[in-house]
Tab-separated table of C-alpha atoms in Angstrom:
chain	number	residue	atom	x	y	z
A	1	MET	CA	103.196	99.874	86.635
A	2	LEU	CA	99.918	101.484	87.706
A	3	LYS	CA	98.377	100.649	84.314
A	4	LYS	CA	99.145	96.977	84.982
A	5	ILE	CA	97.928	96.919	88.579
A	6	ILE	CA	94.441	98.386	87.994
A	7	PRO	CA	93.366	95.853	85.302
A	8	PHE	CA	94.611	93.075	87.564
A	9	PHE	CA	92.338	94.301	90.356
A	10	CYS	CA	89.406	94.451	87.929
A	11	LEU	CA	90.052	90.846	86.871
A	12	LEU	CA	90.003	89.686	90.472
A	13	ILE	CA	86.711	91.510	91.069
A	14	GLY	CA	85.095	89.623	88.210
A	15	VAL	CA	86.491	86.263	89.236
A	16	SER	CA	85.449	86.610	92.894
A	17	ALA	CA	82.095	88.402	92.609
A	18	THR	CA	80.275	85.501	94.290
A	19	ALA	CA	82.386	85.614	97.443
A	20	GLN	CA	80.666	85.297	100.804
A	21	VAL	CA	80.520	87.133	104.144
A	22	GLY	CA	80.188	85.989	107.755
A	23	GLY	CA	78.778	82.510	108.359
A	24	GLU	CA	79.162	81.409	104.735
A	25	SER	CA	82.888	80.622	104.640
A	26	THR	CA	85.653	79.141	106.741
A	27	TYR	CA	88.574	80.808	108.590
A	28	GLN	CA	86.313	83.651	109.747
A	29	PHE	CA	88.924	84.660	112.320
A	30	LEU	CA	90.846	86.337	109.470
A	31	ASN	CA	88.322	89.185	109.617
A	32	LEU	CA	88.656	89.847	113.345
A	33	VAL	CA	89.882	93.255	114.473
A	34	SER	CA	93.674	93.348	114.480
A	35	SER	CA	94.366	95.980	117.161
A	36	PRO	CA	92.754	98.364	119.683
A	37	ARG	CA	93.210	101.229	117.208
A	38	GLN	CA	91.278	99.375	114.528
A	39	ALA	CA	88.583	98.424	117.037
A	40	ALA	CA	88.170	102.000	118.274
A	41	LEU	CA	87.720	103.362	114.742
A	42	GLY	CA	84.881	100.946	113.981
A	43	GLY	CA	86.785	97.733	113.367
A	44	LYS	CA	88.177	98.204	109.882
A	45	VAL	CA	90.443	101.059	108.736
A	46	LEU	CA	92.521	100.868	105.540
A	47	THR	CA	94.332	104.193	105.330
A	48	ASN	CA	96.653	104.763	108.306
A	49	VAL	CA	100.155	105.307	106.926
A	50	ASP	CA	102.304	105.897	110.006
A	51	TYR	CA	103.975	104.045	112.880
A	52	ASP	CA	101.081	101.575	113.366
A	53	VAL	CA	102.673	98.221	112.531
A	54	THR	CA	99.319	96.405	112.825
A	55	GLN	CA	97.707	98.385	109.972
A	56	PRO	CA	99.075	96.062	107.212
A	57	PHE	CA	96.835	93.263	108.500
A	58	PHE	CA	94.006	95.095	106.701
A	59	ASN	CA	95.976	96.874	103.977
A	60	PRO	CA	99.512	95.789	103.080
A	61	ALA	CA	99.954	98.900	100.894
A	62	THR	CA	100.411	100.913	104.109
A	63	ILE	CA	103.741	99.240	104.926
A	64	ASN	CA	106.274	102.083	105.240
A	65	VAL	CA	109.637	102.984	106.764
A	66	GLU	CA	108.067	104.518	109.895
A	67	MET	CA	107.247	100.949	110.951
A	68	ASP	CA	110.915	99.978	110.945
A	69	ASN	CA	111.816	97.919	114.015
A	70	GLN	CA	108.351	98.359	115.541
A	71	LEU	CA	106.895	95.422	117.466
A	72	ALA	CA	103.217	95.242	118.432
A	73	VAL	CA	101.390	92.716	120.603
A	74	ASN	CA	97.606	92.823	121.037
A	75	TYR	CA	95.138	90.816	123.103
A	76	THR	CA	91.339	90.720	123.038
A	77	SER	CA	88.878	89.356	125.551
A	78	TYR	CA	86.251	88.431	122.996
A	79	LEU	CA	82.696	87.133	123.161
A	80	GLY	CA	81.691	83.849	124.787
A	81	GLY	CA	84.988	83.305	126.573
A	82	ILE	CA	86.933	83.325	123.311
A	83	SER	CA	90.328	85.007	123.371
A	84	TYR	CA	92.561	85.997	120.504
A	85	GLY	CA	95.579	88.102	119.778
A	86	THR	CA	97.846	89.469	117.087
A	87	ALA	CA	101.524	90.302	116.852
A	88	ALA	CA	103.342	92.261	114.150
A	89	TYR	CA	106.858	93.363	113.326
A	90	ALA	CA	108.400	95.364	110.473
A	91	TYR	CA	111.995	95.804	109.408
A	92	THR	CA	113.620	98.022	106.805
A	93	PHE	CA	116.681	96.379	105.226
A	94	ASP	CA	117.648	99.541	103.363
A	95	ARG	CA	115.965	102.507	101.731
A	96	ARG	CA	116.055	100.839	98.349
A	97	THR	CA	114.670	97.487	99.474
A	98	GLN	CA	112.066	99.210	101.634
A	99	THR	CA	110.232	97.508	104.489
A	100	PHE	CA	109.045	93.961	105.091
A	101	HIS	CA	106.214	93.144	107.475
A	102	ALA	CA	105.459	89.948	109.404
A	103	GLY	CA	102.368	89.182	111.437
A	104	VAL	CA	100.528	86.451	113.286
A	105	THR	CA	96.889	86.105	114.325
A	106	TYR	CA	95.887	83.467	116.873
A	107	ILE	CA	92.482	82.574	118.291
A	108	ASN	CA	91.579	80.109	121.049
A	109	TYR	CA	87.938	79.023	121.224
A	110	GLY	CA	88.291	77.525	124.703
A	111	THR	CA	87.219	74.128	126.005
A	112	PHE	CA	83.944	72.390	125.141
A	113	ASP	CA	82.109	69.306	126.425
A	114	GLY	CA	81.748	66.622	123.782
A	115	TYR	CA	78.844	64.168	123.368
A	116	ASP	CA	78.029	61.433	120.869
A	117	GLU	CA	74.745	61.016	119.001
A	118	ASP	CA	73.225	59.201	121.996
A	119	GLY	CA	74.069	61.978	124.419
A	120	ASN	CA	76.954	60.162	126.100
A	121	SER	CA	79.898	62.278	127.173
A	122	THR	CA	83.038	61.904	125.081
A	123	GLY	CA	85.168	64.223	127.181
A	124	THR	CA	86.310	67.712	126.382
A	125	PHE	CA	87.801	69.196	123.251
A	126	SER	CA	89.166	72.536	122.109
A	127	GLY	CA	89.689	74.556	118.974
A	128	ASN	CA	92.208	77.095	117.759
A	129	GLU	CA	93.333	78.768	114.540
A	130	THR	CA	96.479	80.590	113.440
A	131	ALA	CA	97.485	82.710	110.458
A	132	LEU	CA	101.039	83.767	109.610
A	133	SER	CA	101.600	86.585	107.132
A	134	LEU	CA	104.493	88.217	105.304
A	135	GLY	CA	103.958	91.515	103.513
A	136	TYR	CA	105.707	94.037	101.309
A	137	ALA	CA	104.753	97.333	99.658
A	138	LEU	CA	106.260	99.484	96.925
A	139	GLN	CA	105.700	102.861	95.316
A	140	LEU	CA	104.360	102.727	91.771
A	141	GLY	CA	106.963	104.687	89.873
A	142	ARG	CA	107.063	108.282	91.102
A	143	SER	CA	103.308	108.491	91.554
A	144	ASP	CA	101.299	108.983	94.750
A	145	PHE	CA	100.115	105.364	94.543
A	146	TYR	CA	101.513	102.472	96.567
A	147	PHE	CA	100.802	98.771	96.131
A	148	GLY	CA	101.261	96.061	98.737
A	149	THR	CA	100.557	92.393	99.295
A	150	ASN	CA	100.422	89.886	102.144
A	151	ALA	CA	100.969	86.148	101.746
A	152	LYS	CA	99.266	84.096	104.466
A	153	LEU	CA	99.554	80.548	105.763
A	154	ILE	CA	96.467	79.439	107.701
A	155	SER	CA	96.150	76.565	110.154
A	156	SER	CA	92.924	75.480	111.863
A	157	LYS	CA	92.157	72.752	114.413
A	158	LEU	CA	88.568	72.190	115.552
A	159	GLU	CA	88.211	69.144	117.789
A	160	GLN	CA	89.655	66.207	115.774
A	161	TYR	CA	89.442	68.038	112.452
A	162	ASN	CA	92.298	69.951	110.875
A	163	SER	CA	92.556	72.249	107.891
A	164	PHE	CA	95.332	74.161	106.187
A	165	GLY	CA	94.991	77.000	103.696
A	166	VAL	CA	96.779	79.808	101.901
A	167	ALA	CA	95.629	83.303	100.995
A	168	VAL	CA	96.844	86.686	99.825
A	169	ASP	CA	95.788	90.255	100.517
A	170	MET	CA	96.388	93.040	98.005
A	171	GLY	CA	96.052	96.743	98.611
A	172	LEU	CA	96.365	99.950	96.643
A	173	ILE	CA	96.593	103.319	98.388
A	174	TYR	CA	96.708	106.895	97.130
A	175	ILE	CA	98.485	109.414	99.375
A	176	ASN	CA	97.963	113.137	98.800
A	177	GLU	CA	100.379	114.889	101.127
A	178	ASP	CA	99.159	118.383	100.202
A	179	MET	CA	95.597	117.616	101.300
A	180	ASP	CA	96.698	115.095	103.958
A	181	LEU	CA	94.222	112.677	102.371
A	182	ASN	CA	94.552	108.927	101.861
A	183	ALA	CA	92.291	106.664	99.787
A	184	ALA	CA	92.610	102.890	99.521
A	185	PHE	CA	91.157	99.825	97.825
A	186	VAL	CA	91.815	96.379	99.273
A	187	ILE	CA	91.188	92.759	98.306
A	188	ARG	CA	91.539	90.409	101.277
A	189	ASN	CA	91.630	86.656	101.855
A	190	LEU	CA	91.886	85.590	98.236
A	191	GLY	CA	92.911	81.961	98.532
A	192	THR	CA	91.973	78.344	99.046
A	193	GLN	CA	92.040	75.414	101.435
A	194	ILE	CA	94.915	73.012	100.839
A	195	THR	CA	93.484	70.401	103.204
A	196	THR	CA	89.853	70.378	104.340
A	197	TYR	CA	88.243	69.385	107.646
A	198	ALA	CA	86.270	66.392	106.329
A	199	ASP	CA	86.814	66.280	102.574
A	200	VAL	CA	84.411	69.190	102.103
A	201	TYR	CA	85.834	72.267	100.409
A	202	GLU	CA	84.829	75.632	101.921
A	203	ARG	CA	85.442	79.132	100.663
A	204	LEU	CA	87.628	81.637	102.429
A	205	PRO	CA	86.096	84.929	103.705
A	206	PHE	CA	86.998	86.947	100.611
A	207	GLU	CA	86.382	90.688	100.895
A	208	MET	CA	86.733	93.894	98.911
A	209	ALA	CA	86.763	97.248	100.684
A	210	LEU	CA	87.288	100.956	100.060
A	211	GLY	CA	88.557	103.479	102.563
A	212	VAL	CA	89.319	107.180	102.786
A	213	SER	CA	90.663	109.360	105.571
A	214	GLN	CA	91.853	112.930	105.981
A	215	LYS	CA	93.422	115.031	108.661
A	216	LEU	CA	91.663	118.376	109.064
A	217	GLU	CA	93.843	121.400	108.414
A	218	ASN	CA	93.197	123.457	111.538
A	219	VAL	CA	91.761	120.854	113.881
A	220	PRO	CA	93.716	117.916	115.400
A	221	ILE	CA	91.319	115.322	113.981
A	222	ARG	CA	91.612	112.627	111.333
A	223	TRP	CA	88.319	111.206	110.072
A	224	HIS	CA	87.886	107.777	108.496
A	225	VAL	CA	85.196	106.233	106.293
A	226	THR	CA	85.333	102.594	105.195
A	227	LEU	CA	82.995	100.758	102.832
A	228	GLU	CA	83.351	97.057	103.649
A	229	ASN	CA	82.250	93.830	101.963
A	230	LEU	CA	81.655	95.462	98.598
A	231	GLN	CA	81.725	92.035	96.923
A	232	LYS	CA	78.257	91.255	98.331
A	233	TRP	CA	75.195	93.291	97.417
A	234	PRO	CA	72.758	93.394	99.052
A	235	ILE	CA	74.480	92.581	102.308
A	236	SER	CA	71.394	92.586	104.518
A	237	SER	CA	68.277	90.423	104.549
A	238	PRO	CA	64.979	91.134	106.346
A	239	ASN	CA	65.032	90.134	110.009
A	240	PRO	CA	62.064	87.826	110.825
A	241	ALA	CA	62.062	89.176	114.395
A	242	ARG	CA	61.123	92.597	113.025
A	243	THR	CA	58.029	91.429	111.144
A	244	THR	CA	55.017	93.564	112.111
A	245	SER	CA	51.300	92.714	112.188
A	246	ASP	CA	48.274	94.949	111.856
A	247	LEU	CA	44.942	94.604	113.664
A	248	GLU	CA	43.690	92.183	111.020
A	249	GLY	CA	46.678	89.877	111.426
A	250	ASN	CA	48.373	90.793	108.181
A	251	GLU	CA	52.137	90.521	108.517
A	252	THR	CA	54.627	92.888	106.931
A	253	SER	CA	58.281	91.867	106.637
A	254	GLU	CA	61.086	94.290	107.311
A	255	LYS	CA	62.153	96.157	104.187
A	256	VAL	CA	65.786	97.128	103.692
A	257	GLY	CA	66.035	99.720	100.921
A	258	PHE	CA	68.981	100.950	98.889
A	259	LEU	CA	70.064	103.515	101.484
A	260	GLY	CA	69.801	100.904	104.214
A	261	GLN	CA	72.087	98.605	102.237
A	262	VAL	CA	74.644	101.395	101.707
A	263	ILE	CA	74.623	102.235	105.410
A	264	ARG	CA	75.253	98.604	106.334
A	265	HIS	CA	78.455	98.661	104.294
A	266	THR	CA	79.704	101.783	106.097
A	267	ILE	CA	82.062	102.257	109.039
A	268	VAL	CA	83.041	105.701	110.362
A	269	GLY	CA	85.673	106.793	112.844
A	270	VAL	CA	87.509	109.827	114.173
A	271	GLU	CA	90.881	110.111	115.862
A	272	LEU	CA	91.658	113.104	118.059
A	273	PHE	CA	95.284	114.294	118.286
A	274	PRO	CA	96.442	111.708	115.696
A	275	ASP	CA	100.058	112.946	115.649
A	276	SER	CA	100.604	113.308	119.394
A	277	GLY	CA	101.571	110.928	122.167
A	278	PHE	CA	97.979	110.816	123.418
A	279	ASN	CA	95.077	109.843	121.163
A	280	ILE	CA	91.326	109.513	121.650
A	281	ARG	CA	89.406	107.398	119.133
A	282	LEU	CA	85.723	106.911	118.410
A	283	GLY	CA	83.982	104.734	115.833
A	284	TYR	CA	80.664	103.328	114.701
A	285	ASN	CA	80.043	100.166	112.688
A	286	PHE	CA	76.602	100.553	111.077
A	287	ARG	CA	76.147	96.896	110.109
A	288	ARG	CA	77.043	95.671	113.566
A	289	GLY	CA	74.771	98.269	115.122
A	290	GLU	CA	71.841	97.377	112.884
A	291	GLU	CA	72.174	93.598	113.051
A	292	LEU	CA	72.651	93.444	116.823
A	293	ARG	CA	70.228	96.130	117.939
A	294	ILE	CA	67.126	95.200	119.906
A	295	VAL	CA	63.813	96.553	118.666
A	296	ASP	CA	62.452	99.393	120.839
A	297	GLN	CA	65.552	99.356	123.038
A	298	ARG	CA	68.670	101.495	122.876
A	299	ASN	CA	71.728	99.312	123.506
A	300	PHE	CA	74.423	101.279	121.611
A	301	SER	CA	75.508	98.290	119.503
A	302	GLY	CA	78.192	99.228	116.991
A	303	LEU	CA	79.820	101.940	119.083
A	304	SER	CA	83.473	101.781	120.087
A	305	ALA	CA	85.853	104.086	121.910
A	306	GLY	CA	89.513	103.915	122.828
A	307	LEU	CA	92.696	105.747	123.660
A	308	SER	CA	96.437	105.351	123.424
A	309	ILE	CA	99.307	106.773	125.426
A	310	LYS	CA	102.939	106.875	124.365
A	311	MET	CA	105.602	106.696	127.073
A	312	ASN	CA	109.184	106.801	125.864
A	313	LYS	CA	109.446	103.976	123.324
A	314	MET	CA	106.219	102.215	124.276
A	315	ARG	CA	102.641	102.966	123.254
A	316	PHE	CA	99.751	101.490	125.238
A	317	SER	CA	96.301	101.237	123.658
A	318	TYR	CA	92.892	100.256	124.964
A	319	THR	CA	89.453	100.054	123.325
A	320	TYR	CA	85.971	99.186	124.509
A	321	ALA	CA	83.584	97.972	121.798
A	322	LYS	CA	79.859	97.482	122.317
A	323	TYR	CA	78.160	94.552	120.595
A	324	THR	CA	74.871	93.925	122.417
A	325	SER	CA	73.307	94.821	125.760
A	326	ALA	CA	74.764	91.579	127.102
A	327	ALA	CA	78.140	91.473	125.367
A	328	ASN	CA	81.121	93.708	124.747
A	329	SER	CA	84.822	93.320	124.058
A	330	ASN	CA	87.975	94.821	125.520
A	331	PHE	CA	91.050	95.276	123.358
A	332	PHE	CA	94.563	95.766	124.792
A	333	GLY	CA	97.680	96.613	122.812
A	334	LEU	CA	101.346	97.421	123.288
A	335	GLN	CA	103.689	98.690	120.589
A	336	ILE	CA	107.419	98.940	121.260
A	337	ASP	CA	110.009	100.885	119.312
A	338	LEU	CA	113.066	98.620	119.187
A	339	GLN	CA	115.338	101.224	117.574
């Protein structure tokens, strides 16, 4: 089975090598953070294999029996008055059938004032998008590898325009129990629009990512490293606002070297007391920090911090994520054990 899965992944890499990142495709809400835990660890973690029923949003290979009968609801007060949330549930039919996962992501862009080409008011309008997913994972033979997939139905309404699409996520994870180390590779948002907004086809926000995490042997810490958007290289372009001039008026554009490109693909995070009822989480998203930083000013863009507390069968989570000196986001989550 593993020999069949790996060539399939390689084929998809070749077919989708021209995929885009933010601002160059539709349904961008599919890449929003799925939970406070994800947000606290930098925004994108692929390797948590435990109770967290929201983890399969980013890697369906992590679906496991510990998620059985777990229900999670998350809400985010996002930028610019935008609000969005996710909900997830998993159920194990039997040990042989394993566990199925269902999830929903919803975003509301709020209310806007509309005007025609002459500047006359046309009233107000709104926009919202929704994605429904169904996922399943299986062990590849008796190996330490697990493969999972999500099938997604996507609906979008922006003013008078509507669009409908479908997509799949596929993940492969390696779990080494002796070293308490997990490594994962994920392909996300591989799909198409079924109906377009105005007869113009747009790509979906396809992404490839790698992740690794490990719990330290004698310290209650699990560290995480994620390499995101590997389908696009280079991922960064020179920022015109950072062009410098010398005394003679000669301008020099910002140069982003190889190391700078690698860093912009990287997200790091640490989770303190990962197996207890109280967790502290810290993360840093290098691309967010670099793209949103202000020259000659420290604004801590890219940083995030959060915590979770378990009380009986409920776990409350909260995360604060810094974007710019003028904007941040608060993430709230509740997971309930329905056993």
